[in-house]
DNA sequence: GGTAGTTGATGTAACGTTTTACCTGGCATA
DNA sequence: TATGCCAGGTAAAACGTTACATCAACTACC
């Protein structure tokens, strides 16, 4: 009762050998129904929980999967985590989340500690500026890994991402079709590949329609930053009548900025977001955005990492899921009244 | 190069014994500078990472801490995670997050897998309806644990929480002072202790000021639910002119509901939230709320769990942090004009 | 030159599992 | 009676570390 029970404790109590208890706990080997019951019974009363470290070490197996993400405090990511966690747990894995706040050195330390215990697999959003050595580390340790969102230029891993360029192209086309000719791109922090791809799609349409040079404005992906960035953007480029955003948070912030300036989103200036987070639908006014289901993305990730664990030698694959345009109230024709936007519901 | 390097690999390569390598890696024992350099060098080139399972098993130590939370997709919780993670990592621990989505059975499974590997400690928000056995499990395994927010009636653990009753009392008093006489309470799901405490503080003031019986309305803590709940609440109780909310998400939802109905928050109906999440400041109109810094709360949690790990036999303690009233634009005098709320900036 | 102390390095039992090969009876068959 | 076989169970060697005791080689001192 005093010490933590181990196999031997249960074995002694049940009057059998440790090997027998081990087999019973795992449902392996040939054990008579009678002893099985007895062992299970004593294990329960002792509150016995097998030591995962010892088990994993000896068997070379592990049911723990990590999710190293750049930012946990983001509704989109939270949904992804939910999706991945749901699927993994039904498959008998445990998902633990590591939040690096997009700091590569920090993520490196986390991964090292994580790898140290030889887990089953990893879903990985490489932090900004992840060096090749980190990738090398994963490869040396043969950890089944899937990169997500960003692949940091590494081709060693399975990858699940979003058709970024196509998505922003669709968004930009939508705005151009409405008649906008001065369209800016807002958001995304330092030069990550995701942002690059999204700017690429945006620029492509600008070029195709001959709408002048791209106007790209930086901003971290949260509302407060969105408000500030949008304010400055409009001050610097008053000619802009439409904005494609790198994320819904920043888009909602931009929309708020307009309201604060006495302008009406979708009327004076149009905005299209990216992600379709829950808040997008509920924002005032509701946000037009590029939707991709984060929950499904999470499930996809889980499936890919499980496949990789089961078949370590399969050739690596990349899955890019498309985004869908959802038109709500923040995108409309330029400088034309289209009715009150505020009447709601 | 092919297999995962272990202590022995490094030892052979460097021409020393495994014991020496082990000591070098941990900075323990007496090792000459010369061999130290050599060992470190070969370890680096081999990409050697010590096996945490073996180390932890043999030494009985572990630097991994778990955070079992009820809902990761909540800005308040996300901030708590950030705070805890920041402090723990500077102390050399790794924090991994387990999201149970407030499902007790699911959390039980997670905790079992977690405990199985004998981690260093646990920060625990018990899921709704956690049975005593789960607590028993933690106790049997002597896992240093701190409960957070809810203590599920267990007195075996350190606890960090919020002065819930006092906070809602302050909020209710604030509204009463402004002249409101029909004040409702909105939000909080099933009968958790947190909600009970908050309702208690609210009811206390109602009784003190003789403002009639409590009007309590249920709602999950997210915006969409807040919109719906507020709409129904006002339909059922049109006399209500002020609402104390169980969380900012639901409060912002309530505020949105008012706007959608053509009412002005803080003018027609006053609202006070709880948590002071980032969105509270930025909402339209900015939300009056009870502030408690989730980031600091996270750091506090980390400190408590580390103390508990270092001194397993200290008597358990409870820390309740106070909340501070922040008056923004959603709370004002009843039925009196106090100027435009929308002018922003 | 003998004793003691110090420095640097090593051999080897643990830690709690899983796995493999190996026992033991008992029963059926020849 | 002897042979083979099978169901049910066990002993013991791993897995990769750490901790402890031990050892060899020097230095220092009387």
XYZ file of C-alpha atoms (C1' of nucleotides) in Angstrom:
750
model
C 0.000 0.000 0.000
C 2.814 2.361 0.753
C 5.075 2.071 -2.275
C 4.031 2.254 -5.873
C 2.888 -1.215 -6.921
C 4.914 -2.960 -9.599
C 4.527 -6.192 -11.471
C 6.231 -8.065 -8.715
C 3.843 -6.693 -6.100
C 0.853 -7.889 -8.068
C 2.521 -11.227 -8.781
C 3.252 -11.911 -5.142
C -0.228 -10.886 -4.085
C -1.861 -13.095 -6.703
C 0.490 -16.010 -6.159
C 1.829 -16.149 -9.718
C 4.995 -15.096 -11.521
C 5.718 -11.664 -12.930
C 5.721 -13.089 -16.434
C 2.161 -14.228 -15.965
C 0.998 -10.869 -14.693
C 2.703 -9.136 -17.563
C 0.938 -11.373 -20.021
C -2.425 -10.875 -18.408
C -2.059 -7.094 -18.399
C -1.330 -7.101 -22.096
C -3.808 -9.800 -23.026
C -0.989 -11.819 -24.546
C 0.164 -15.398 -24.167
C -1.868 -18.383 -23.019
C -3.387 -17.875 -19.611
C -6.295 -19.767 -18.069
C -9.436 -17.814 -17.431
C -9.164 -18.506 -13.718
C -5.740 -16.957 -13.147
C -6.581 -14.145 -15.537
C -9.499 -13.091 -13.368
C -7.446 -13.370 -10.234
C -4.599 -11.262 -11.557
C -6.886 -8.604 -12.981
C -8.667 -8.440 -9.663
C -5.572 -7.923 -7.539
C -4.161 -5.440 -10.038
C -7.285 -3.353 -9.714
C -7.340 -3.357 -5.951
C -3.681 -2.383 -5.823
C -4.304 0.481 -8.260
C -1.561 -0.978 -10.398
C -0.532 0.995 -13.468
C 2.259 -0.466 -15.608
C 5.420 1.604 -15.881
C 5.360 2.960 -19.385
C 9.069 3.754 -19.343
C 10.127 0.209 -18.606
C 7.561 -1.245 -20.982
C 8.502 1.062 -23.800
C 12.180 0.525 -23.212
C 12.011 -3.207 -23.297
C 9.468 -3.574 -26.075
C 10.712 -0.731 -28.216
C 7.142 0.443 -28.524
C 5.443 3.587 -27.351
C 1.928 4.986 -27.532
C 2.722 8.621 -26.954
C 2.633 11.173 -29.703
C 3.773 14.754 -29.495
C 2.385 17.834 -31.160
C 4.992 20.556 -31.269
C 3.163 23.666 -32.293
C 4.214 27.255 -32.710
C 1.346 28.831 -30.861
C -1.277 27.152 -28.735
C -3.193 30.382 -28.107
C -4.829 30.471 -31.493
C -8.350 29.197 -32.064
C -7.400 27.584 -35.353
C -4.593 25.605 -33.788
C -6.754 24.696 -30.838
C -9.230 23.106 -33.225
C -6.466 21.221 -34.994
C -5.329 19.872 -31.658
C -8.852 18.732 -30.883
C -9.141 16.868 -34.153
C -5.790 15.166 -33.833
C -6.325 14.281 -30.215
C -9.768 12.784 -30.863
C -8.567 10.458 -33.577
C -5.360 9.475 -31.833
C -7.077 8.595 -28.603
C -9.532 6.279 -30.296
C -6.494 4.535 -31.741
C -5.013 4.145 -28.286
C -2.404 6.884 -28.430
C -1.862 9.745 -26.026
C -1.277 13.180 -27.485
C 0.774 15.715 -25.600
C 1.173 19.261 -26.808
C 4.347 21.315 -26.681
C 4.000 25.044 -27.213
C 7.186 26.761 -28.369
C 5.731 30.241 -28.981
C 7.472 30.167 -32.327
C 10.937 30.225 -30.796
C 13.231 27.839 -32.639
C 15.748 27.410 -29.828
C 12.994 26.706 -27.400
C 11.387 24.202 -29.708
C 14.728 22.545 -30.170
C 15.036 22.009 -26.417
C 11.513 20.676 -26.227
C 12.077 18.256 -29.061
C 15.300 17.029 -27.546
C 13.594 16.213 -24.266
C 10.758 14.666 -26.185
C 12.901 12.529 -28.437
C 14.927 11.450 -25.433
C 12.074 9.285 -24.352
C 11.605 7.637 -27.736
C 7.974 8.419 -28.308
C 5.888 6.905 -31.043
C 5.637 9.906 -33.294
C 5.507 13.628 -33.776
C 3.335 16.203 -35.437
C 5.512 19.187 -35.992
C 4.959 22.808 -36.909
C 8.560 23.994 -37.271
C 9.162 27.271 -35.464
C 10.383 30.311 -37.356
C 13.947 29.898 -38.474
C 14.320 26.252 -37.556
C 17.863 25.208 -38.463
C 18.691 22.070 -40.417
C 20.236 20.474 -37.356
C 16.865 20.123 -35.728
C 15.692 18.192 -38.725
C 18.877 16.159 -38.555
C 18.115 15.346 -34.945
C 14.738 13.915 -35.841
C 16.182 11.929 -38.677
C 18.998 10.437 -36.599
C 16.487 9.255 -34.071
C 14.194 7.864 -36.711
C 11.184 9.516 -35.176
C 8.072 9.128 -37.332
C 7.212 12.747 -37.980
C 4.746 14.804 -39.963
C 5.290 18.472 -40.593
C 2.236 20.656 -40.554
C 1.539 24.006 -42.139
C 5.189 24.805 -42.739
C 7.701 22.271 -43.895
C 10.731 24.492 -43.365
C 12.173 23.218 -46.597
C 12.671 19.725 -45.230
C 11.672 16.956 -47.556
C 12.357 14.117 -45.144
C 8.942 14.096 -43.580
C 5.365 13.599 -44.510
C 3.665 16.914 -44.785
C 0.130 18.127 -44.362
C -0.634 21.665 -45.362
C -3.032 24.029 -46.994
C -3.201 25.075 -50.631
C -2.109 28.524 -49.608
C -1.348 30.114 -52.930
C -4.542 28.870 -54.541
C -6.560 30.066 -51.568
C -5.341 33.647 -51.611
C -5.653 33.623 -55.375
C -9.323 32.756 -54.980
C -9.746 35.469 -52.349
C -8.052 38.063 -54.512
C -10.055 37.026 -57.541
C -13.235 37.378 -55.545
C -12.330 40.959 -54.652
C -11.243 41.774 -58.184
C -14.492 40.355 -59.551
C -16.376 42.710 -57.247
C -14.584 45.580 -58.955
C -11.727 46.359 -56.596
C -8.549 47.520 -58.241
C -6.386 48.458 -55.260
C -6.058 45.321 -53.194
C -3.564 44.962 -50.333
C -2.259 41.966 -48.439
C -2.175 42.217 -44.654
C -0.670 40.020 -41.991
C 1.725 37.204 -41.335
C 4.860 37.709 -39.367
C 8.468 37.221 -40.434
C 9.254 35.406 -43.685
C 7.621 32.037 -43.164
C 6.881 29.883 -46.156
C 3.151 29.947 -45.493
C 3.042 33.685 -45.806
C 5.238 33.540 -48.876
C 2.865 31.125 -50.566
C -0.127 33.237 -49.694
C 1.472 36.378 -51.014
C 2.366 34.463 -54.136
C -1.285 33.590 -54.854
C -2.328 37.145 -54.169
C 0.374 38.564 -56.407
C -0.446 36.123 -59.187
C -3.964 37.484 -59.559
C -2.743 41.064 -59.325
C -0.412 40.347 -62.206
C -3.012 38.480 -64.269
C -5.515 41.306 -63.925
C -2.889 44.000 -64.170
C -3.875 45.629 -60.908
C -0.521 47.170 -60.182
C 2.248 46.165 -57.826
C 1.466 44.183 -54.655
C 0.927 46.170 -51.459
C 2.054 43.964 -48.608
C 1.755 44.960 -44.953
C 3.139 43.064 -41.992
C 1.360 42.151 -38.763
C 1.385 39.416 -36.134
C -1.706 37.247 -36.205
C -3.820 38.587 -33.391
C -6.637 41.086 -33.211
C -4.875 43.893 -31.440
C -2.041 43.852 -33.947
C -4.617 43.705 -36.711
C -6.222 46.902 -35.519
C -2.935 48.746 -35.431
C -1.633 47.387 -38.700
C -4.815 48.193 -40.606
C -4.820 51.739 -39.281
C -1.288 52.287 -40.466
C -1.883 50.539 -43.780
C -4.762 52.843 -44.658
C -2.764 55.870 -43.633
C 0.096 54.835 -45.896
C -2.110 53.663 -48.783
C -5.405 55.571 -48.752
C -6.180 54.279 -52.246
C -6.694 50.720 -50.999
C -10.300 49.521 -51.073
C -9.839 45.836 -50.338
C -7.573 43.706 -48.180
C -6.681 40.032 -48.277
C -5.602 38.882 -44.828
C -3.214 36.198 -43.699
C -5.486 35.084 -40.864
C -8.918 35.665 -39.393
C -7.592 37.175 -36.202
C -5.796 39.903 -38.055
C -8.776 40.287 -40.405
C -11.176 40.796 -37.534
C -8.743 43.290 -36.090
C -8.660 45.089 -39.427
C -12.418 45.139 -39.546
C -12.516 46.615 -36.048
C -10.060 49.264 -37.098
C -12.386 50.325 -39.905
C -15.314 50.551 -37.536
C -13.255 52.607 -35.129
C -12.384 54.974 -37.980
C -16.046 55.394 -38.815
C -15.810 53.260 -41.953
C -17.984 50.291 -42.793
C -16.266 46.998 -43.578
C -17.545 45.553 -46.849
C -18.738 48.947 -47.948
C -15.904 51.416 -47.644
C -13.211 48.804 -47.519
C -13.578 45.066 -48.148
C -11.792 42.400 -46.154
C -11.295 38.684 -46.697
C -9.819 36.605 -43.895
C -8.218 33.192 -43.747
C -9.082 30.137 -41.598
C -12.774 30.604 -40.830
C -12.390 30.425 -37.078
C -15.544 30.401 -34.986
C -15.309 34.130 -34.388
C -15.420 34.850 -38.102
C -19.094 33.980 -38.322
C -19.955 35.892 -35.199
C -17.892 39.005 -35.781
C -19.559 42.355 -36.438
C -19.937 42.374 -39.321
C -19.520 38.658 -40.104
C -16.239 38.058 -41.889
C -15.765 36.846 -45.437
C -12.976 34.333 -45.334
C -11.180 31.336 -46.800
C -12.381 28.296 -44.894
C -10.450 25.194 -44.108
C -11.689 22.882 -41.392
C -9.038 22.782 -38.687
C -10.711 19.887 -36.956
C -10.558 17.764 -40.086
C -6.996 18.886 -40.636
C -6.184 17.588 -37.185
C -7.740 14.222 -37.942
C -5.855 14.041 -41.196
C -2.601 14.716 -39.369
C -3.347 11.967 -36.895
C -4.042 9.513 -39.685
C -0.848 10.385 -41.495
C 1.340 10.013 -38.429
C -0.240 6.658 -37.565
C 0.374 5.410 -41.094
C 3.976 6.513 -40.839
C 4.411 4.713 -37.534
C 2.989 1.525 -38.988
C 4.973 1.718 -42.215
C 8.246 3.515 -41.519
C 9.608 2.812 -44.975
C 6.832 4.156 -47.127
C 7.916 7.007 -49.378
C 7.071 10.375 -47.832
C 3.975 12.129 -49.069
C 2.567 15.618 -49.031
C -1.121 16.340 -48.610
C -2.403 19.806 -49.394
C -6.008 20.482 -48.552
C -7.911 23.171 -50.438
C -9.595 26.185 -48.868
C -13.090 27.322 -49.728
C -14.281 30.899 -50.122
C -17.051 31.860 -47.733
C -18.673 35.171 -48.561
C -20.151 36.984 -45.595
C -20.486 40.719 -44.997
C -16.993 42.171 -45.126
C -16.585 41.875 -48.874
C -18.678 43.878 -51.304
C -18.521 46.141 -54.322
C -16.358 49.214 -53.889
C -17.983 52.554 -53.053
C -21.516 51.421 -53.711
C -24.185 51.240 -51.051
C -25.505 47.760 -50.593
C -27.748 48.336 -47.575
C -27.260 48.407 -43.857
C -24.724 45.929 -42.673
C -25.389 46.359 -39.015
C -28.955 45.136 -38.826
C -27.729 41.679 -37.949
C -29.297 38.243 -37.949
C 25.380 6.038 -37.938
C 22.555 3.678 -38.600
C 21.198 2.855 -35.163
C 20.247 5.300 -32.480
C 23.406 6.142 -30.517
C 23.477 5.137 -26.888
C 25.879 5.724 -24.049
C 27.921 2.753 -25.115
C 28.269 4.033 -28.667
C 29.662 7.325 -27.466
C 31.919 5.570 -24.962
C 33.430 3.290 -27.572
C 33.927 6.135 -30.008
C 35.600 8.325 -27.397
C 37.641 5.511 -25.924
C 36.257 5.772 -22.406
C 33.775 3.876 -20.261
C 30.023 4.337 -20.214
C 30.221 5.560 -16.627
C 32.496 8.374 -17.724
C 30.221 9.429 -20.544
C 27.234 9.371 -18.244
C 29.026 11.639 -15.803
C 30.111 14.041 -18.483
C 26.620 14.319 -19.901
C 25.221 15.178 -16.493
C 28.112 17.365 -15.408
C 28.540 15.163 -12.367
C 31.555 13.434 -10.843
C 35.200 14.372 -11.302
C 36.270 14.358 -14.905
C 39.350 15.964 -16.407
C 38.803 18.815 -18.780
C 40.493 16.891 -21.556
C 38.230 13.862 -21.569
C 35.233 16.065 -20.952
C 35.881 17.929 -24.181
C 36.481 14.738 -26.069
C 33.290 13.084 -24.862
C 31.185 16.164 -25.474
C 32.622 16.407 -28.940
C 31.862 12.839 -29.980
C 28.423 13.040 -28.394
C 27.621 16.046 -30.522
C 28.828 14.545 -33.756
C 26.854 11.373 -33.080
C 23.754 13.446 -32.332
C 23.506 11.616 -29.045
C 20.481 12.317 -26.882
C 20.238 10.435 -23.576
C 17.300 8.090 -23.174
C 15.048 9.820 -20.720
C 13.147 6.645 -19.930
C 16.216 4.760 -18.774
C 17.600 7.764 -16.938
C 14.359 8.498 -15.177
C 13.843 4.863 -14.314
C 17.223 4.385 -12.778
C 17.521 7.735 -11.034
C 13.911 7.980 -9.948
C 13.880 11.505 -11.288
C 11.970 13.098 -14.093
C 11.789 16.561 -15.603
C 8.444 16.272 -17.313
C 5.356 17.938 -15.996
C 1.838 17.499 -17.286
C -0.969 19.979 -17.525
C -4.292 18.194 -17.732
C -6.797 20.820 -18.681
C -10.480 20.731 -19.469
C -10.389 22.847 -22.580
C -7.406 24.013 -24.514
C -9.454 26.099 -26.947
C -10.046 28.946 -24.556
C -7.933 32.087 -24.635
C -7.807 32.280 -20.860
C -6.489 28.760 -20.543
C -4.060 29.306 -23.370
C -2.550 32.207 -21.441
C -2.311 30.092 -18.312
C -0.462 27.467 -20.292
C 1.951 30.088 -21.574
C 2.712 31.334 -18.087
C 3.242 27.888 -16.641
C 5.320 26.726 -19.562
C 7.579 29.787 -19.457
C 8.443 29.403 -15.819
C 8.819 25.639 -15.930
C 11.157 25.702 -18.884
C 13.504 28.167 -17.235
C 13.618 25.696 -14.344
C 14.545 22.912 -16.714
C 11.214 21.136 -16.904
C 9.211 20.198 -19.964
C 5.499 20.899 -19.928
C 3.132 18.769 -21.949
C -0.517 19.557 -22.223
C -3.350 17.045 -22.187
C -6.749 18.273 -23.354
C -9.657 16.210 -22.078
C -12.469 18.417 -23.392
C -13.995 18.201 -19.964
C -14.712 14.481 -20.244
C -13.890 12.734 -16.980
C -13.456 9.251 -18.453
C -11.192 10.610 -21.108
C -9.136 12.510 -18.601
C -8.871 9.386 -16.497
C -7.368 7.510 -19.447
C -4.950 10.338 -20.129
C -3.844 10.535 -16.546
C -3.322 6.799 -16.376
C -1.027 6.841 -19.371
C 0.690 9.877 -17.970
C 1.217 8.467 -14.498
C 2.427 5.247 -16.034
C 5.644 6.965 -16.954
C 6.215 8.468 -13.503
C 6.526 12.101 -14.457
C 7.707 14.799 -12.121
C 4.410 16.472 -11.459
C 0.969 17.455 -12.608
C -1.137 20.564 -12.898
C -4.683 19.399 -12.969
C -8.016 20.937 -13.814
C -10.357 18.077 -12.885
C -12.938 17.412 -15.583
C -16.627 17.676 -14.820
C -17.749 14.853 -12.574
C -14.325 13.446 -11.783
C -14.828 10.434 -9.504
C -12.889 9.919 -6.288
C -11.024 6.977 -7.825
C -9.103 9.282 -10.110
C -7.923 11.194 -7.081
C -7.096 7.881 -5.443
C -5.001 6.963 -8.453
C -2.904 10.083 -8.125
C -2.471 9.543 -4.438
C -1.400 5.925 -4.788
C 1.233 6.935 -7.236
C 2.409 9.803 -5.103
C 2.385 12.190 -8.008
C 3.073 15.781 -6.946
C -0.075 17.495 -8.112
C -1.725 20.878 -7.988
C -5.373 21.332 -8.778
C -6.323 24.446 -10.633
C -9.607 26.358 -10.835
C -11.673 23.484 -9.542
C -10.575 21.252 -6.750
C -13.367 18.719 -7.187
C -13.701 18.511 -3.440
C -10.326 16.834 -3.050
C -8.234 18.148 -0.216
C -5.180 16.020 -0.940
C -3.574 18.447 -3.313
C -2.251 21.938 -3.401
C -4.743 24.197 -5.031
C -4.535 27.417 -6.964
C -7.735 29.186 -7.768
C -9.557 32.460 -8.045
C -11.504 34.307 -5.368
C -14.646 33.599 -7.298
C -17.317 34.599 -4.824
C -15.606 37.860 -3.935
C -15.117 38.685 -7.591
C -18.743 38.315 -8.623
C -19.731 40.138 -5.460
C -17.610 43.072 -6.584
C -19.103 42.902 -10.070
C -22.640 42.799 -8.714
C -21.944 45.618 -6.300
C -20.598 47.690 -9.158
C -23.831 47.239 -11.081
C -25.964 47.867 -8.021
C -24.021 51.046 -7.284
C -24.790 52.259 -10.782
C -28.468 51.936 -9.915
C -29.441 48.584 -11.396
C -32.039 46.650 -9.465
C -32.684 43.695 -11.729
C -29.396 41.924 -12.160
C -29.068 38.460 -13.714
C -26.254 35.919 -13.745
C -25.375 34.331 -17.080
C -23.115 31.444 -18.046
C -21.232 28.482 -16.729
C -22.107 24.978 -17.691
C -23.123 22.064 -15.472
C -22.793 22.345 -11.704
C -19.071 22.938 -11.253
C -17.806 24.434 -8.048
C -16.448 27.492 -9.798
C -19.839 28.453 -11.061
C -21.361 27.721 -7.678
C -18.915 30.055 -5.991
C -19.534 32.794 -8.499
C -23.272 32.522 -8.137
C -22.790 32.641 -4.403
C -21.012 36.007 -4.536
C -23.630 37.367 -6.894
C -26.462 36.157 -4.693
C -24.845 37.540 -1.585
C -24.994 41.103 -2.875
C -28.533 40.627 -4.144
C -29.529 39.591 -0.653
C -27.586 42.382 1.055
C -29.172 45.016 -1.118
C -32.554 43.343 -1.184
C -32.701 43.211 -4.942
C -35.006 40.211 -5.151
C -34.319 36.575 -5.949
C -31.339 35.584 -8.142
C -31.976 35.135 -11.851
C -29.539 32.528 -13.087
C -29.254 31.493 -16.718
C -27.123 28.673 -18.113
C -24.746 28.756 -21.057
C -21.525 27.104 -22.232
C -18.581 29.465 -22.242
C -18.223 30.452 -25.862
C -19.461 33.405 -27.866
C -22.026 31.653 -29.997
C -23.686 30.138 -26.941
C -23.529 33.534 -25.280
C -25.477 35.116 -28.112
C -28.192 32.506 -27.908
C -28.399 32.432 -24.137
C -28.631 36.206 -23.799
C -31.391 36.366 -26.371
C -33.419 33.799 -24.474
C -32.652 35.347 -21.113
C -34.011 38.731 -22.161
C -37.083 37.139 -23.644
C -37.791 35.320 -20.395
C -36.870 38.238 -18.124
C -37.457 41.541 -19.917
C -37.094 43.411 -16.633
C -33.364 42.636 -16.435
C -31.094 45.659 -16.983
C -27.732 44.212 -15.988
C -25.952 40.882 -16.308
C -22.996 39.402 -14.465
C -21.308 36.797 -16.645
C -19.371 33.681 -15.801
C -16.767 34.312 -18.503
C -15.707 36.883 -21.068
C -16.538 34.691 -24.015
C -20.142 34.386 -22.968
C -20.184 38.085 -22.013
C -18.970 39.146 -25.428
C -21.585 36.865 -26.922
C -24.222 38.529 -24.744
C -23.029 41.930 -25.835
C -23.267 40.873 -29.461
C -26.784 39.632 -28.860
C -27.765 43.072 -27.591
C -26.285 44.749 -30.642
C -28.095 42.313 -32.907
C -31.368 43.209 -31.134
C -30.740 46.894 -31.706
C -29.857 47.554 -28.077
C -26.722 49.250 -26.818
C -24.593 47.403 -24.277
C -23.868 49.599 -21.261
C -26.822 51.784 -22.050
C -29.887 49.623 -22.455
C -28.408 46.639 -20.662
C -25.138 46.498 -18.724
C -22.768 43.546 -18.815
C -19.781 42.592 -16.702
C -17.595 39.705 -17.838
C -15.040 37.558 -16.098
C -11.373 36.837 -16.993
C -10.328 39.926 -18.966
C -9.178 37.998 -22.012
C -7.470 39.946 -24.773
C -10.702 40.224 -26.714
C -12.407 41.988 -23.837
C -10.472 45.167 -24.433
C -10.952 45.044 -28.143
C -14.608 44.040 -28.279
C -17.202 46.455 -29.591
C -17.965 47.986 -27.210
C -15.033 47.206 -24.908
C -16.130 44.889 -22.132
C -16.264 45.700 -18.436
C -14.932 42.666 -16.660
C -13.315 41.085 -13.632
C -9.627 40.776 -14.428
C -7.286 38.112 -13.275
C -4.013 37.672 -15.073
C -3.981 34.187 -16.553
C -0.317 34.435 -17.386
C 0.582 35.174 -13.767
C -1.758 32.429 -12.675
C 0.179 30.034 -14.864
C 3.463 31.097 -13.322
C 2.035 30.726 -9.871
C 0.917 27.190 -10.726
C 4.373 26.339 -11.946
C 5.952 27.631 -8.768
C 3.576 25.683 -6.590
C 4.131 22.416 -8.404
C 7.904 22.841 -8.285
C 7.745 23.509 -4.539
C 5.659 20.385 -4.106
C 8.155 18.321 -6.086
C 11.015 19.583 -3.974
C 9.222 19.153 -0.678
C 6.768 16.271 -1.019
C 5.885 16.322 2.659
C 4.931 19.929 3.134
C 1.328 20.396 4.244
C -0.946 21.154 1.291
C -1.864 24.756 0.702
C -4.513 26.666 -1.181
C -3.810 29.914 -2.971
C -6.719 32.046 -4.070
C -5.868 35.050 -6.195
C -8.187 38.059 -6.221
C -9.849 39.515 -9.307
C -9.940 43.213 -10.088
C -12.857 45.131 -11.549
C -12.076 46.800 -14.851
C -14.724 49.240 -15.958
C -14.969 49.704 -19.696
C -18.000 50.496 -21.806
C -20.506 47.717 -21.218
C -21.489 48.832 -17.738
C -23.289 52.083 -17.102
C -26.276 53.637 -15.360
C -29.627 52.173 -16.310
C -31.751 53.985 -18.890
C -29.717 57.153 -18.947
C -27.822 58.438 -21.952
C -24.124 58.752 -21.276
C -22.937 59.676 -24.756
C -21.884 57.776 -27.829
C -20.234 54.499 -27.053
C -19.143 53.736 -30.542
C -16.735 56.535 -31.210
C -13.842 54.201 -30.510
C -10.091 54.907 -30.424
C 60.327 4.552 1.853
C 55.963 4.114 3.811
C 51.467 6.184 4.607
C 47.726 9.049 3.481
C 45.125 11.778 0.527
C 43.485 13.265 -4.002
C 42.275 12.991 -8.769
C 40.388 10.656 -12.590
C 38.324 6.854 -14.356
C 35.944 2.237 -14.293
C 32.939 -2.229 -13.327
C 28.628 -3.501 -12.166
C 24.357 -3.965 -9.810
C 20.076 -2.039 -9.961
C 15.368 0.341 -12.151
C 10.406 -2.402 -13.976
C 9.117 -4.200 -17.847
C 8.817 -7.735 -22.150
C 10.322 -11.679 -24.535
C 12.192 -16.052 -25.406
C 12.991 -20.408 -24.357
C 12.109 -23.696 -21.348
C 9.730 -26.382 -17.984
C 5.839 -29.228 -15.919
C 1.842 -32.165 -15.705
C -1.926 -34.355 -17.753
C -4.137 -36.646 -21.342
C -4.636 -39.232 -25.590
C -2.810 -42.506 -28.529
C -0.230 -46.625 -29.892
C 4.138 -48.857 -20.520
C 6.046 -45.720 -23.448
C 5.537 -41.680 -26.581
C 4.026 -37.430 -28.075
C 1.621 -33.264 -27.558
C -0.530 -29.363 -25.643
C -2.170 -26.092 -22.303
C -0.571 -23.350 -18.642
C 2.957 -21.383 -16.477
C 7.867 -19.685 -15.232
C 13.117 -18.193 -15.127
C 16.125 -15.145 -16.826
C 18.205 -12.162 -20.194
C 17.647 -8.073 -22.231
C 16.405 -2.537 -22.772
C 19.846 2.173 -21.610
C 20.709 4.524 -17.940
C 22.667 5.966 -12.942
C 24.828 5.267 -8.396
C 28.089 3.194 -5.684
C 32.127 1.073 -4.561
C 36.500 0.360 -6.137
C 40.858 1.038 -8.283
C 45.183 2.919 -10.302
C 48.264 6.462 -10.445
C 50.151 10.564 -8.488
C 51.546 13.914 -5.056
C 52.859 15.254 -0.463
C 54.575 14.721 3.841
C 57.137 13.082 7.774
